[in-house]
Amino acid sequence: MANINMIVAYVGIVGALLVVPCFSSDAPTPNPDDFYIAPAPAPVVFNFLEGCIEKLDPHCPELGDVLIRKKKDVDFDCCSALVRMGKRCHFSLLRVLPEVEEEYKPFSSVLHQRGVEIWNHCVRRVGNPSLIFP
């Protein structure tokens, strides 16, 4: 008798395990297209930014301090290097600076405007007013 009861119990448990999943409501499977993973910047972008840094770096160690107003002014050599580097390099570097340097993250909302001020100051100082940013 115990064997028949064990078999009935076993069949009942297995049957319940087969029936319960039919009534459960699982969350829908996420669609992989719903997730956006930003691609890594292309090596071309890195090469461009490295070229910008190389043009500026030895002449302008204080530029970062001027951007966040730790230092008041940019010297003539730095201004000359900045203008030679070009507007595209300058503003591209400003765009990525808060992403790669923790020190600049709190200033990310003002870096562009501060960059415009520094650019215009340097263009006037070096003497090429046609490059002034509006």
mmCIF file of N, CA and C in Angstrom:
data_model
loop_
_atom_site.group_PDB
_atom_site.id
_atom_site.type_symbol
_atom_site.label_atom_id
_atom_site.label_comp_id
_atom_site.label_asym_id
_atom_site.label_seq_id
_atom_site.Cartn_x
_atom_site.Cartn_y
_atom_site.Cartn_z
ATOM 1 N N MET A 1 0.815 -1.183 0.000
ATOM 2 C CA MET A 1 0.000 0.000 0.000
ATOM 3 C C MET A 1 0.864 1.253 0.000
ATOM 4 N N ALA A 2 1.973 1.177 0.720
ATOM 5 C CA ALA A 2 2.855 2.322 0.775
ATOM 6 C C ALA A 2 3.421 2.633 -0.602
ATOM 7 N N ASN A 3 3.658 1.611 -1.375
ATOM 8 C CA ASN A 3 4.197 1.840 -2.712
ATOM 9 C C ASN A 3 3.203 2.555 -3.604
ATOM 10 N N ILE A 4 1.937 2.208 -3.510
ATOM 11 C CA ILE A 4 0.928 2.850 -4.332
ATOM 12 C C ILE A 4 0.765 4.309 -3.891
ATOM 13 N N ASN A 5 0.792 4.561 -2.595
ATOM 14 C CA ASN A 5 0.682 5.938 -2.108
ATOM 15 C C ASN A 5 1.885 6.780 -2.558
ATOM 16 N N MET A 6 3.053 6.167 -2.521
ATOM 17 C CA MET A 6 4.263 6.879 -2.965
ATOM 18 C C MET A 6 4.188 7.198 -4.454
ATOM 19 N N ILE A 7 3.689 6.266 -5.235
ATOM 20 C CA ILE A 7 3.574 6.482 -6.678
ATOM 21 C C ILE A 7 2.542 7.580 -6.955
ATOM 22 N N VAL A 8 1.416 7.548 -6.255
ATOM 23 C CA VAL A 8 0.385 8.567 -6.451
ATOM 24 C C VAL A 8 0.929 9.939 -6.044
ATOM 25 N N ALA A 9 1.642 10.010 -4.934
ATOM 26 C CA ALA A 9 2.221 11.276 -4.486
ATOM 27 C C ALA A 9 3.245 11.780 -5.494
ATOM 28 N N TYR A 10 4.057 10.868 -5.980
ATOM 29 C CA TYR A 10 5.082 11.244 -6.966
ATOM 30 C C TYR A 10 4.430 11.779 -8.237
ATOM 31 N N VAL A 11 3.414 11.097 -8.734
ATOM 32 C CA VAL A 11 2.714 11.529 -9.940
ATOM 33 C C VAL A 11 2.028 12.877 -9.690
ATOM 34 N N GLY A 12 1.482 13.056 -8.496
ATOM 35 C CA GLY A 12 0.840 14.330 -8.161
ATOM 36 C C GLY A 12 1.829 15.482 -8.149
ATOM 37 N N ILE A 13 2.994 15.249 -7.554
ATOM 38 C CA ILE A 13 4.025 16.304 -7.498
ATOM 39 C C ILE A 13 4.530 16.634 -8.897
ATOM 40 N N VAL A 14 4.835 15.624 -9.689
ATOM 41 C CA VAL A 14 5.327 15.849 -11.051
ATOM 42 C C VAL A 14 4.265 16.572 -11.876
ATOM 43 N N GLY A 15 3.014 16.161 -11.741
ATOM 44 C CA GLY A 15 1.930 16.813 -12.470
ATOM 45 C C GLY A 15 1.806 18.278 -12.087
ATOM 46 N N ALA A 16 1.913 18.567 -10.796
ATOM 47 C CA ALA A 16 1.825 19.954 -10.336
ATOM 48 C C ALA A 16 2.975 20.773 -10.890
ATOM 49 N N LEU A 17 4.158 20.174 -10.910
ATOM 50 C CA LEU A 17 5.316 20.899 -11.447
ATOM 51 C C LEU A 17 5.174 21.189 -12.936
ATOM 52 N N LEU A 18 4.455 20.335 -13.628
ATOM 53 C CA LEU A 18 4.243 20.572 -15.053
ATOM 54 C C LEU A 18 3.140 21.593 -15.312
ATOM 55 N N VAL A 19 2.144 21.660 -14.444
ATOM 56 C CA VAL A 19 1.004 22.539 -14.651
ATOM 57 C C VAL A 19 1.300 23.968 -14.186
ATOM 58 N N VAL A 20 2.000 24.155 -13.067
ATOM 59 C CA VAL A 20 2.235 25.476 -12.495
ATOM 60 C C VAL A 20 2.926 26.424 -13.471
ATOM 61 N N PRO A 21 3.977 26.000 -14.203
ATOM 62 C CA PRO A 21 4.601 26.945 -15.134
ATOM 63 C C PRO A 21 3.655 27.451 -16.222
ATOM 64 N N CYS A 22 2.632 26.697 -16.540
ATOM 65 C CA CYS A 22 1.685 27.143 -17.562
ATOM 66 C C CYS A 22 0.909 28.373 -17.112
ATOM 67 N N PHE A 23 0.698 28.498 -15.797
ATOM 68 C CA PHE A 23 -0.088 29.609 -15.275
ATOM 69 C C PHE A 23 0.750 30.773 -14.759
ATOM 70 N N SER A 24 2.034 30.613 -14.747
ATOM 71 C CA SER A 24 2.876 31.699 -14.237
ATOM 72 C C SER A 24 3.046 32.753 -15.327
ATOM 73 N N SER A 25 3.193 33.996 -14.883
ATOM 74 C CA SER A 25 3.394 35.073 -15.858
ATOM 75 C C SER A 25 4.824 35.581 -15.714
ATOM 76 N N ASP A 26 5.654 35.141 -16.593
ATOM 77 C CA ASP A 26 7.049 35.579 -16.589
ATOM 78 C C ASP A 26 7.146 36.954 -17.237
ATOM 79 N N ALA A 27 8.143 37.692 -16.814
ATOM 80 C CA ALA A 27 8.403 38.983 -17.439
ATOM 81 C C ALA A 27 8.812 38.746 -18.879
ATOM 82 N N PRO A 28 8.440 39.637 -19.763
ATOM 83 C CA PRO A 28 8.816 39.446 -21.167
ATOM 84 C C PRO A 28 10.340 39.461 -21.324
ATOM 85 N N THR A 29 10.794 38.704 -22.258
ATOM 86 C CA THR A 29 12.220 38.654 -22.540
ATOM 87 C C THR A 29 12.630 39.983 -23.162
ATOM 88 N N PRO A 30 13.683 40.630 -22.617
ATOM 89 C CA PRO A 30 14.078 41.926 -23.165
ATOM 90 C C PRO A 30 14.576 41.803 -24.604
ATOM 91 N N ASN A 31 14.233 42.778 -25.369
ATOM 92 C CA ASN A 31 14.660 42.839 -26.751
ATOM 93 C C ASN A 31 16.067 43.446 -26.790
ATOM 94 N N PRO A 32 17.028 42.781 -27.405
ATOM 95 C CA PRO A 32 18.387 43.335 -27.436
ATOM 96 C C PRO A 32 18.466 44.698 -28.111
ATOM 97 N N ASP A 33 17.498 45.005 -28.967
ATOM 98 C CA ASP A 33 17.511 46.309 -29.634
ATOM 99 C C ASP A 33 17.124 47.444 -28.694
ATOM 100 N N ASP A 34 16.541 47.093 -27.516
ATOM 101 C CA ASP A 34 16.138 48.113 -26.556
ATOM 102 C C ASP A 34 17.319 48.688 -25.787
ATOM 103 N N PHE A 35 18.445 48.043 -25.859
ATOM 104 C CA PHE A 35 19.611 48.493 -25.116
ATOM 105 C C PHE A 35 20.593 49.146 -26.074
ATOM 106 N N TYR A 36 21.119 50.280 -25.676
ATOM 107 C CA TYR A 36 22.099 50.971 -26.500
ATOM 108 C C TYR A 36 23.421 51.007 -25.758
ATOM 109 N N ILE A 37 24.404 50.433 -26.343
ATOM 110 C CA ILE A 37 25.749 50.493 -25.786
ATOM 111 C C ILE A 37 26.559 51.362 -26.733
ATOM 112 N N ALA A 38 27.028 52.467 -26.207
ATOM 113 C CA ALA A 38 27.772 53.401 -27.037
ATOM 114 C C ALA A 38 29.052 52.736 -27.536
ATOM 115 N N PRO A 39 29.333 52.853 -28.805
ATOM 116 C CA PRO A 39 30.575 52.275 -29.315
ATOM 117 C C PRO A 39 31.779 53.047 -28.788
ATOM 118 N N ALA A 40 32.858 52.348 -28.682
ATOM 119 C CA ALA A 40 34.102 53.001 -28.259
ATOM 120 C C ALA A 40 34.512 53.989 -29.351
ATOM 121 N N PRO A 41 35.082 55.112 -28.949
ATOM 122 C CA PRO A 41 35.521 56.071 -29.968
ATOM 123 C C PRO A 41 36.517 55.419 -30.925
ATOM 124 N N ALA A 42 36.375 55.773 -32.149
ATOM 125 C CA ALA A 42 37.249 55.210 -33.172
ATOM 126 C C ALA A 42 38.690 55.659 -32.940
ATOM 127 N N PRO A 43 39.642 54.830 -33.332
ATOM 128 C CA PRO A 43 41.048 55.225 -33.191
ATOM 129 C C PRO A 43 41.363 56.547 -33.872
ATOM 130 N N VAL A 44 40.606 56.881 -34.915
ATOM 131 C CA VAL A 44 40.830 58.150 -35.612
ATOM 132 C C VAL A 44 40.607 59.313 -34.654
ATOM 133 N N VAL A 45 39.566 59.206 -33.810
ATOM 134 C CA VAL A 45 39.275 60.265 -32.844
ATOM 135 C C VAL A 45 40.415 60.386 -31.844
ATOM 136 N N PHE A 46 40.880 59.237 -31.336
ATOM 137 C CA PHE A 46 41.989 59.266 -30.394
ATOM 138 C C PHE A 46 43.235 59.870 -31.026
ATOM 139 N N ASN A 47 43.515 59.493 -32.260
ATOM 140 C CA ASN A 47 44.685 60.043 -32.945
ATOM 141 C C ASN A 47 44.554 61.558 -33.107
ATOM 142 N N PHE A 48 43.366 62.008 -33.454
ATOM 143 C CA PHE A 48 43.126 63.441 -33.609
ATOM 144 C C PHE A 48 43.374 64.169 -32.289
ATOM 145 N N LEU A 49 42.790 63.651 -31.193
ATOM 146 C CA LEU A 49 42.937 64.309 -29.892
ATOM 147 C C LEU A 49 44.377 64.254 -29.392
ATOM 148 N N GLU A 50 45.066 63.138 -29.635
ATOM 149 C CA GLU A 50 46.479 63.048 -29.244
ATOM 150 C C GLU A 50 47.303 64.080 -30.001
ATOM 151 N N GLY A 51 46.995 64.260 -31.281
ATOM 152 C CA GLY A 51 47.696 65.274 -32.067
ATOM 153 C C GLY A 51 47.461 66.671 -31.504
ATOM 154 N N CYS A 52 46.233 66.924 -31.060
ATOM 155 C CA CYS A 52 45.913 68.224 -30.455
ATOM 156 C C CYS A 52 46.722 68.429 -29.179
ATOM 157 N N ILE A 53 46.766 67.415 -28.351
ATOM 158 C CA ILE A 53 47.486 67.512 -27.077
ATOM 159 C C ILE A 53 48.971 67.736 -27.320
ATOM 160 N N GLU A 54 49.522 67.036 -28.303
ATOM 161 C CA GLU A 54 50.949 67.201 -28.599
ATOM 162 C C GLU A 54 51.273 68.633 -29.037
ATOM 163 N N LYS A 55 50.370 69.255 -29.782
ATOM 164 C CA LYS A 55 50.597 70.637 -30.225
ATOM 165 C C LYS A 55 50.572 71.607 -29.050
ATOM 166 N N LEU A 56 49.797 71.290 -28.044
ATOM 167 C CA LEU A 56 49.553 72.227 -26.954
ATOM 168 C C LEU A 56 50.384 71.944 -25.713
ATOM 169 N N ASP A 57 50.586 70.698 -25.392
ATOM 170 C CA ASP A 57 51.089 70.268 -24.089
ATOM 171 C C ASP A 57 52.340 70.976 -23.582
ATOM 172 N N PRO A 58 53.453 71.010 -24.307
ATOM 173 C CA PRO A 58 54.652 71.598 -23.708
ATOM 174 C C PRO A 58 54.549 73.114 -23.495
ATOM 175 N N HIS A 59 53.650 73.757 -24.211
ATOM 176 C CA HIS A 59 53.544 75.211 -24.135
ATOM 177 C C HIS A 59 52.515 75.688 -23.108
ATOM 178 N N CYS A 60 51.656 74.792 -22.659
ATOM 179 C CA CYS A 60 50.474 75.249 -21.938
ATOM 180 C C CYS A 60 50.120 74.407 -20.713
ATOM 181 N N PRO A 61 51.036 74.203 -19.807
ATOM 182 C CA PRO A 61 50.680 73.359 -18.657
ATOM 183 C C PRO A 61 49.638 74.000 -17.748
ATOM 184 N N GLU A 62 49.500 75.313 -17.820
ATOM 185 C CA GLU A 62 48.584 76.009 -16.907
ATOM 186 C C GLU A 62 47.170 76.166 -17.466
ATOM 187 N N LEU A 63 46.904 75.716 -18.679
ATOM 188 C CA LEU A 63 45.596 75.936 -19.291
ATOM 189 C C LEU A 63 44.468 75.317 -18.470
ATOM 190 N N GLY A 64 44.681 74.141 -17.935
ATOM 191 C CA GLY A 64 43.650 73.502 -17.121
ATOM 192 C C GLY A 64 43.298 74.331 -15.902
ATOM 193 N N ASP A 65 44.299 74.930 -15.254
ATOM 194 C CA ASP A 65 44.047 75.777 -14.091
ATOM 195 C C ASP A 65 43.283 77.036 -14.481
ATOM 196 N N VAL A 66 43.549 77.543 -15.667
ATOM 197 C CA VAL A 66 42.832 78.731 -16.134
ATOM 198 C C VAL A 66 41.375 78.361 -16.445
ATOM 199 N N LEU A 67 41.165 77.168 -17.010
ATOM 200 C CA LEU A 67 39.802 76.734 -17.326
ATOM 201 C C LEU A 67 38.916 76.672 -16.084
ATOM 202 N N ILE A 68 39.481 76.229 -14.976
ATOM 203 C CA ILE A 68 38.667 76.112 -13.759
ATOM 204 C C ILE A 68 38.927 77.261 -12.793
ATOM 205 N N ARG A 69 39.549 78.310 -13.319
ATOM 206 C CA ARG A 69 39.763 79.581 -12.610
ATOM 207 C C ARG A 69 40.655 79.476 -11.369
ATOM 208 N N LYS A 70 41.554 78.497 -11.349
ATOM 209 C CA LYS A 70 42.567 78.472 -10.287
ATOM 210 C C LYS A 70 43.653 79.497 -10.592
ATOM 211 N N LYS A 71 43.825 79.757 -11.881
ATOM 212 C CA LYS A 71 44.792 80.742 -12.346
ATOM 213 C C LYS A 71 44.036 81.725 -13.230
ATOM 214 N N LYS A 72 44.456 82.973 -13.191
ATOM 215 C CA LYS A 72 43.679 84.019 -13.854
ATOM 216 C C LYS A 72 43.900 84.115 -15.358
ATOM 217 N N ASP A 73 45.127 83.993 -15.828
ATOM 218 C CA ASP A 73 45.406 84.345 -17.216
ATOM 219 C C ASP A 73 46.286 83.289 -17.886
ATOM 220 N N VAL A 74 46.213 83.280 -19.205
ATOM 221 C CA VAL A 74 47.041 82.401 -20.039
ATOM 222 C C VAL A 74 48.170 83.241 -20.601
ATOM 223 N N ASP A 75 49.405 82.738 -20.523
ATOM 224 C CA ASP A 75 50.536 83.531 -21.027
ATOM 225 C C ASP A 75 50.595 83.510 -22.556
ATOM 226 N N PHE A 76 51.459 84.334 -23.118
ATOM 227 C CA PHE A 76 51.530 84.502 -24.564
ATOM 228 C C PHE A 76 51.906 83.206 -25.283
ATOM 229 N N ASP A 77 52.897 82.465 -24.743
ATOM 230 C CA ASP A 77 53.303 81.211 -25.392
ATOM 231 C C ASP A 77 52.139 80.226 -25.457
ATOM 232 N N CYS A 78 51.397 80.138 -24.378
ATOM 233 C CA CYS A 78 50.242 79.241 -24.344
ATOM 234 C C CYS A 78 49.178 79.704 -25.341
ATOM 235 N N CYS A 79 48.917 80.983 -25.376
ATOM 236 C CA CYS A 79 47.942 81.519 -26.334
ATOM 237 C C CYS A 79 48.370 81.230 -27.770
ATOM 238 N N SER A 80 49.645 81.417 -28.062
ATOM 239 C CA SER A 80 50.138 81.146 -29.416
ATOM 240 C C SER A 80 49.945 79.676 -29.773
ATOM 241 N N ALA A 81 50.280 78.787 -28.835
ATOM 242 C CA ALA A 81 50.114 77.353 -29.082
ATOM 243 C C ALA A 81 48.641 77.000 -29.257
ATOM 244 N N LEU A 82 47.787 77.604 -28.457
ATOM 245 C CA LEU A 82 46.353 77.334 -28.532
ATOM 246 C C LEU A 82 45.785 77.754 -29.882
ATOM 247 N N VAL A 83 46.151 78.934 -30.349
ATOM 248 C CA VAL A 83 45.655 79.420 -31.640
ATOM 249 C C VAL A 83 46.225 78.575 -32.781
ATOM 250 N N ARG A 84 47.512 78.200 -32.691
ATOM 251 C CA ARG A 84 48.110 77.326 -33.713
ATOM 252 C C ARG A 84 47.429 75.963 -33.727
ATOM 253 N N MET A 85 47.067 75.463 -32.535
ATOM 254 C CA MET A 85 46.407 74.166 -32.430
ATOM 255 C C MET A 85 45.074 74.209 -33.178
ATOM 256 N N GLY A 86 44.368 75.316 -33.076
ATOM 257 C CA GLY A 86 43.124 75.488 -33.820
ATOM 258 C C GLY A 86 41.878 75.345 -32.967
ATOM 259 N N LYS A 87 40.837 75.960 -33.464
ATOM 260 C CA LYS A 87 39.550 75.993 -32.761
ATOM 261 C C LYS A 87 38.952 74.588 -32.635
ATOM 262 N N ARG A 88 39.058 73.800 -33.691
ATOM 263 C CA ARG A 88 38.476 72.454 -33.678
ATOM 264 C C ARG A 88 39.120 71.611 -32.582
ATOM 265 N N CYS A 89 40.436 71.643 -32.491
ATOM 266 C CA CYS A 89 41.141 70.893 -31.438
ATOM 267 C C CYS A 89 40.742 71.407 -30.058
ATOM 268 N N HIS A 90 40.736 72.710 -29.902
ATOM 269 C CA HIS A 90 40.445 73.311 -28.600
ATOM 270 C C HIS A 90 39.084 72.861 -28.078
ATOM 271 N N PHE A 91 38.064 72.977 -28.902
ATOM 272 C CA PHE A 91 36.715 72.641 -28.437
ATOM 273 C C PHE A 91 36.487 71.132 -28.374
ATOM 274 N N SER A 92 37.197 70.361 -29.171
ATOM 275 C CA SER A 92 37.112 68.900 -29.050
ATOM 276 C C SER A 92 37.702 68.445 -27.720
ATOM 277 N N LEU A 93 38.825 69.023 -27.345
ATOM 278 C CA LEU A 93 39.440 68.683 -26.052
ATOM 279 C C LEU A 93 38.535 69.095 -24.891
ATOM 280 N N LEU A 94 37.910 70.254 -25.002
ATOM 281 C CA LEU A 94 36.995 70.698 -23.940
ATOM 282 C C LEU A 94 35.822 69.745 -23.779
ATOM 283 N N ARG A 95 35.375 69.163 -24.887
ATOM 284 C CA ARG A 95 34.243 68.244 -24.852
ATOM 285 C C ARG A 95 34.586 66.953 -24.099
ATOM 286 N N VAL A 96 35.798 66.447 -24.268
ATOM 287 C CA VAL A 96 36.150 65.167 -23.635
ATOM 288 C C VAL A 96 36.819 65.327 -22.275
ATOM 289 N N LEU A 97 37.280 66.509 -21.974
ATOM 290 C CA LEU A 97 38.027 66.736 -20.729
ATOM 291 C C LEU A 97 37.286 66.256 -19.479
ATOM 292 N N PRO A 98 36.014 66.586 -19.279
ATOM 293 C CA PRO A 98 35.340 66.114 -18.056
ATOM 294 C C PRO A 98 35.149 64.600 -18.013
ATOM 295 N N GLU A 99 35.186 63.962 -19.170
ATOM 296 C CA GLU A 99 35.006 62.514 -19.212
ATOM 297 C C GLU A 99 36.283 61.758 -18.860
ATOM 298 N N VAL A 100 37.429 62.375 -19.085
ATOM 299 C CA VAL A 100 38.691 61.667 -18.858
ATOM 300 C C VAL A 100 39.454 62.160 -17.635
ATOM 301 N N GLU A 101 39.101 63.316 -17.131
ATOM 302 C CA GLU A 101 39.793 63.868 -15.962
ATOM 303 C C GLU A 101 38.777 64.200 -14.875
ATOM 304 N N GLU A 102 38.857 63.493 -13.758
ATOM 305 C CA GLU A 102 37.936 63.692 -12.637
ATOM 306 C C GLU A 102 37.903 65.150 -12.159
ATOM 307 N N GLU A 103 39.045 65.796 -12.167
ATOM 308 C CA GLU A 103 39.163 67.160 -11.655
ATOM 309 C C GLU A 103 38.219 68.139 -12.366
ATOM 310 N N TYR A 104 37.895 67.843 -13.634
ATOM 311 C CA TYR A 104 37.099 68.770 -14.436
ATOM 312 C C TYR A 104 35.611 68.448 -14.455
ATOM 313 N N LYS A 105 35.206 67.295 -13.932
ATOM 314 C CA LYS A 105 33.789 66.920 -13.955
ATOM 315 C C LYS A 105 32.886 67.960 -13.302
ATOM 316 N N PRO A 106 33.238 68.512 -12.134
ATOM 317 C CA PRO A 106 32.342 69.498 -11.531
ATOM 318 C C PRO A 106 32.181 70.772 -12.368
ATOM 319 N N PHE A 107 33.083 70.978 -13.314
ATOM 320 C CA PHE A 107 33.058 72.195 -14.129
ATOM 321 C C PHE A 107 32.513 71.937 -15.537
ATOM 322 N N SER A 108 31.984 70.742 -15.781
ATOM 323 C CA SER A 108 31.580 70.384 -17.140
ATOM 324 C C SER A 108 30.538 71.340 -17.722
ATOM 325 N N SER A 109 29.687 71.912 -16.889
ATOM 326 C CA SER A 109 28.657 72.809 -17.413
ATOM 327 C C SER A 109 29.207 74.172 -17.832
ATOM 328 N N VAL A 110 30.362 74.549 -17.342
ATOM 329 C CA VAL A 110 30.914 75.876 -17.676
ATOM 330 C C VAL A 110 32.161 75.803 -18.550
ATOM 331 N N LEU A 111 32.653 74.604 -18.818
ATOM 332 C CA LEU A 111 33.897 74.490 -19.592
ATOM 333 C C LEU A 111 33.771 75.081 -20.992
ATOM 334 N N HIS A 112 32.659 74.857 -21.654
ATOM 335 C CA HIS A 112 32.529 75.388 -23.010
ATOM 336 C C HIS A 112 32.585 76.919 -23.004
ATOM 337 N N GLN A 113 31.801 77.536 -22.140
ATOM 338 C CA GLN A 113 31.797 79.004 -22.080
ATOM 339 C C GLN A 113 33.164 79.538 -21.682
ATOM 340 N N ARG A 114 33.797 78.888 -20.714
ATOM 341 C CA ARG A 114 35.134 79.315 -20.290
ATOM 342 C C ARG A 114 36.132 79.117 -21.441
ATOM 343 N N GLY A 115 35.951 78.035 -22.200
ATOM 344 C CA GLY A 115 36.806 77.794 -23.367
ATOM 345 C C GLY A 115 36.652 78.862 -24.425
ATOM 346 N N VAL A 116 35.417 79.342 -24.628
ATOM 347 C CA VAL A 116 35.167 80.433 -25.582
ATOM 348 C C VAL A 116 35.883 81.693 -25.116
ATOM 349 N N GLU A 117 35.784 81.992 -23.825
ATOM 350 C CA GLU A 117 36.456 83.183 -23.283
ATOM 351 C C GLU A 117 37.968 83.102 -23.473
ATOM 352 N N ILE A 118 38.542 81.945 -23.163
ATOM 353 C CA ILE A 118 39.992 81.770 -23.306
ATOM 354 C C ILE A 118 40.389 81.847 -24.772
ATOM 355 N N TRP A 119 39.618 81.205 -25.648
ATOM 356 C CA TRP A 119 39.919 81.240 -27.081
ATOM 357 C C TRP A 119 39.933 82.680 -27.589
ATOM 358 N N ASN A 120 38.892 83.435 -27.281
ATOM 359 C CA ASN A 120 38.817 84.815 -27.756
ATOM 360 C C ASN A 120 39.942 85.667 -27.174
ATOM 361 N N HIS A 121 40.259 85.461 -25.900
ATOM 362 C CA HIS A 121 41.366 86.189 -25.267
ATOM 363 C C HIS A 121 42.677 85.896 -25.999
ATOM 364 N N CYS A 122 42.923 84.634 -26.280
ATOM 365 C CA CYS A 122 44.190 84.252 -26.929
ATOM 366 C C CYS A 122 44.259 84.755 -28.365
ATOM 367 N N VAL A 123 43.140 84.694 -29.077
ATOM 368 C CA VAL A 123 43.132 85.187 -30.455
ATOM 369 C C VAL A 123 43.448 86.679 -30.470
ATOM 370 N N ARG A 124 42.857 87.439 -29.556
ATOM 371 C CA ARG A 124 43.150 88.878 -29.477
ATOM 372 C C ARG A 124 44.615 89.101 -29.105
ATOM 373 N N ARG A 125 45.108 88.322 -28.174
ATOM 374 C CA ARG A 125 46.477 88.496 -27.684
ATOM 375 C C ARG A 125 47.500 88.166 -28.758
ATOM 376 N N VAL A 126 47.243 87.103 -29.512
ATOM 377 C CA VAL A 126 48.166 86.693 -30.567
ATOM 378 C C VAL A 126 48.023 87.598 -31.786
ATOM 379 N N GLY A 127 46.819 88.144 -31.975
ATOM 380 C CA GLY A 127 46.636 89.112 -33.055
ATOM 381 C C GLY A 127 46.007 88.550 -34.296
ATOM 382 N N ASN A 128 45.016 87.723 -34.164
ATOM 383 C CA ASN A 128 44.300 87.207 -35.329
ATOM 384 C C ASN A 128 42.794 87.282 -35.081
ATOM 385 N N PRO A 129 42.232 88.500 -35.096
ATOM 386 C CA PRO A 129 40.825 88.685 -34.725
ATOM 387 C C PRO A 129 39.820 87.972 -35.634
ATOM 388 N N SER A 130 40.238 87.545 -36.824
ATOM 389 C CA SER A 130 39.300 86.844 -37.700
ATOM 390 C C SER A 130 38.897 85.484 -37.125
ATOM 391 N N LEU A 131 39.654 84.982 -36.150
ATOM 392 C CA LEU A 131 39.363 83.682 -35.556
ATOM 393 C C LEU A 131 38.505 83.765 -34.295
ATOM 394 N N ILE A 132 38.061 84.960 -33.928
ATOM 395 C CA ILE A 132 37.277 85.123 -32.696
ATOM 396 C C ILE A 132 35.965 84.383 -32.822
ATOM 397 N N PHE A 133 35.651 83.649 -31.781
ATOM 398 C CA PHE A 133 34.435 82.853 -31.716
ATOM 399 C C PHE A 133 33.266 83.768 -31.367
ATOM 400 N N PRO A 134 32.185 83.719 -32.140
ATOM 401 C CA PRO A 134 31.049 84.616 -31.871
ATOM 402 C C PRO A 134 30.338 84.274 -30.570
#
